[in-house]
Coordinates of C-alpha atoms in Angstrom, one line a residue:
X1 CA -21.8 -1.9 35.9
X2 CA -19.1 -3.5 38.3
X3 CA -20.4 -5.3 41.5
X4 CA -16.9 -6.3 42.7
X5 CA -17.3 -9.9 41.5
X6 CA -14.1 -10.8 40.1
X7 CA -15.2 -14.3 38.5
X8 CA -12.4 -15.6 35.8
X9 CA -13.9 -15.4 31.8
X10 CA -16.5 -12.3 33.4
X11 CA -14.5 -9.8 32.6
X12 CA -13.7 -8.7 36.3
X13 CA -10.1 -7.3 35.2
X14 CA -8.0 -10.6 35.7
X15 CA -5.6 -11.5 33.2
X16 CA -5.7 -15.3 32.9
X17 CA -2.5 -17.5 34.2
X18 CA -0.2 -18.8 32.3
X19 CA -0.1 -22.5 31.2
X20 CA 0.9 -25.0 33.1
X21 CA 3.0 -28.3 31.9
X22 CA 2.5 -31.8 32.8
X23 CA 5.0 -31.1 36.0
X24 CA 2.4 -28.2 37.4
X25 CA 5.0 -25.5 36.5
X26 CA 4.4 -22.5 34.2
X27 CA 5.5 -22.3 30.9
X28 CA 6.6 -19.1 29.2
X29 CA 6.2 -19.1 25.5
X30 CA 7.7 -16.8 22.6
X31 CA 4.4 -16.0 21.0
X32 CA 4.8 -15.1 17.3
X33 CA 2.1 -13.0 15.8
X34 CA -0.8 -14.6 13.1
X35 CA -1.1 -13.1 10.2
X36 CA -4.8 -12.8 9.4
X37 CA -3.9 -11.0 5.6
X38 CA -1.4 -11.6 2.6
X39 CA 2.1 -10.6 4.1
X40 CA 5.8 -10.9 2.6
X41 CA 8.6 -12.2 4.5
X42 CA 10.6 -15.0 5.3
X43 CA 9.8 -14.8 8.9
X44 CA 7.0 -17.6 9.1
X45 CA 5.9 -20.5 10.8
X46 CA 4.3 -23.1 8.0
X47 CA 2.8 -26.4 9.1
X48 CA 4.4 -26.9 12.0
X49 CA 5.5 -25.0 15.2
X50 CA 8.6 -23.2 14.8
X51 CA 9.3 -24.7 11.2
X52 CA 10.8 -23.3 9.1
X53 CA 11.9 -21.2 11.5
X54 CA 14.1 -17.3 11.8
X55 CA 14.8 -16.0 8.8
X56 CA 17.7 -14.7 10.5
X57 CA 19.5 -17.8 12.0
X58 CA 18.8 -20.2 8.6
X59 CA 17.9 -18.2 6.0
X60 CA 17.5 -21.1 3.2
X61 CA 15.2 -22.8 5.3
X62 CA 12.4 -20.5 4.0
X63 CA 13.2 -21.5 0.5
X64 CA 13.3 -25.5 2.0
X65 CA 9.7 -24.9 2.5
X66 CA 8.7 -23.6 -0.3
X67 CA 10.1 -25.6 -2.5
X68 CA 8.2 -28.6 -0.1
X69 CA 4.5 -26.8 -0.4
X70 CA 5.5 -26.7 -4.4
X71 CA 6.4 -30.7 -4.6
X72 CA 3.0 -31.4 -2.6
X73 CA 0.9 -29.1 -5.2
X74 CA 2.7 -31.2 -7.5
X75 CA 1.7 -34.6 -5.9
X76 CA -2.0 -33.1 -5.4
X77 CA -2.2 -32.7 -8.6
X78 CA -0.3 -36.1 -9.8
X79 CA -2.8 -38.1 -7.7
X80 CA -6.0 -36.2 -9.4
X81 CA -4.6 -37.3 -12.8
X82 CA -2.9 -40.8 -12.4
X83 CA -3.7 -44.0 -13.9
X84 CA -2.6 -46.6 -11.7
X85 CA -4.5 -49.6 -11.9
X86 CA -4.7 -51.9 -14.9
X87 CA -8.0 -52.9 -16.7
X88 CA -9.7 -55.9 -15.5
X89 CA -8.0 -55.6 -12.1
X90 CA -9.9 -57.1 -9.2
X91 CA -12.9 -54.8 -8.1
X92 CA -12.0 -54.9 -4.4
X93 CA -8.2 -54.1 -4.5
X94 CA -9.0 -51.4 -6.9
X95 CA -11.7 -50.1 -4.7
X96 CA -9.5 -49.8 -1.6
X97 CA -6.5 -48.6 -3.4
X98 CA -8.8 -45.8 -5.0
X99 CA -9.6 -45.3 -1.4
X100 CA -6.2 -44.9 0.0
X101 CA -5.2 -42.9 -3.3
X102 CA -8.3 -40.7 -2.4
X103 CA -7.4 -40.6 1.7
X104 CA -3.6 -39.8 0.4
X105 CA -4.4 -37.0 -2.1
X106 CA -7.4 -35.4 0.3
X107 CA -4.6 -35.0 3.2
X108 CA -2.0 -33.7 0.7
X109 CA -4.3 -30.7 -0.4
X110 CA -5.4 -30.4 3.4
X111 CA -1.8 -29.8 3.8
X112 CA -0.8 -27.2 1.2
X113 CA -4.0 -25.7 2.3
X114 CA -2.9 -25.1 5.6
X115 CA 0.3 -24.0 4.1
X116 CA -1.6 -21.3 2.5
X117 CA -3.3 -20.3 5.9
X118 CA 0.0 -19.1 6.5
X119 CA -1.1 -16.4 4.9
X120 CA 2.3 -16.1 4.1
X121 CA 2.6 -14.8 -0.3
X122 CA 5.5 -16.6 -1.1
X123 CA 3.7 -19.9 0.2
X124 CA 0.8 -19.0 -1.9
X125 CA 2.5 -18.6 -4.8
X126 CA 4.8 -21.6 -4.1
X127 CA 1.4 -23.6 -4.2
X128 CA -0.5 -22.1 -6.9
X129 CA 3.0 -22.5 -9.7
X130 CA 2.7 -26.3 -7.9
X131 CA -0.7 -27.1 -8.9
X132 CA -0.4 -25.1 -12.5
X133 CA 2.8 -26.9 -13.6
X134 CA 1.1 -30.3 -11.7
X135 CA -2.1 -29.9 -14.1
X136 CA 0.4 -28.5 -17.0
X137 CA 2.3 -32.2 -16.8
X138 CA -0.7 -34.7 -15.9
X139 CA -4.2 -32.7 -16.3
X140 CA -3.6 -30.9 -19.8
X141 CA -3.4 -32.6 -23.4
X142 CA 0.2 -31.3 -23.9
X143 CA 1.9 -34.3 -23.2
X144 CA -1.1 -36.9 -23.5
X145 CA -0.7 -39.4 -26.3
X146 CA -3.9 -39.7 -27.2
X147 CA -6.2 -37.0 -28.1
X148 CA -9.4 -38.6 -26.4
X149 CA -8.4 -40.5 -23.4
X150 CA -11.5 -42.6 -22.3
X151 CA -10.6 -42.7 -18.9
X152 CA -7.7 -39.6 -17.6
X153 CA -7.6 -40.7 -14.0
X154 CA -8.4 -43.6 -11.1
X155 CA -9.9 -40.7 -8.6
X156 CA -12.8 -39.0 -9.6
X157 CA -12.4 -34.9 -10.1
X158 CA -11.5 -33.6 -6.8
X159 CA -14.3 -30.8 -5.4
X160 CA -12.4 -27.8 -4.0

């Protein structure tokens, strides 16, 4: 039922206008379409706006990214697994850098996971060969010396 009122958000017809910048003028922006399923391509924006931007003008620039969501799947997994701090180190210094080690590791698998939101498959399989050869090098007993390590790692087992 329409009663003439054209109130903005009410659905009165109005389409709304376009931003404005910090000088009061409009801005016009390219707007690139989300995936919202698995897709295939090297046209993709991952992390950041605009990176790693057209397939067509710098085509290696897709494989840059890649190979930069594979090193932090890598690192993820590196920081679950480490063993930095000695035995009998003080237990305030090894508290806080457990915590940074924790604050580091959480914001480099919030970061791959983002990646991933690019729903893009390349970046999900870029991440997934990251964490298995990550966990294939520091989780698994293939290149541990010791076959019953009391302690594998200074972070507790991440919860994802």
């Amino acid at each position: 039922m329409e009663h003439g009122h054209d109130m903005p958000g009410m659905g009165g017809g109005m389409a709304p206008p376009p931003p404005m910048n910090m000088a009061g003028t409009m801005q016009h922006h390219e707007m690139m379409m989300m995936h919202m399923t698995f897709f295939w391509g090297k046209s993709v924006e991952i992390l950041f706006s605009g990176w790693p931007g057209s397939s067509d003008k710098r085509p290696h620039m897709y494989f840059v990214a890649l190979l930069f969501v594979f090193v932090l799947s890598i690192l993820v997994e590196w920081l679950s697994h480490c063993q930095l701090m000695k035995p009998g180190s003080n237990h305030v210094a090894a508290g806080l850098v457990q915590t940074l080690l924790h604050a580091l590791r959480v914001g480099l698998a919030y970061m791959v996971m983002l990646a991933i939101m690019s729903f893009n498959g390349g970046v999900f399989l870029a991440a997934v060969a990251g964490h298995t050869l990550g966990f294939l090098f520091f989780g698994s007993r293939v290149f541990k010396k010791t076959q019953n390590p009391a302690k594998t790692s200074d972070l507790p087992p991440s919860s994802c």
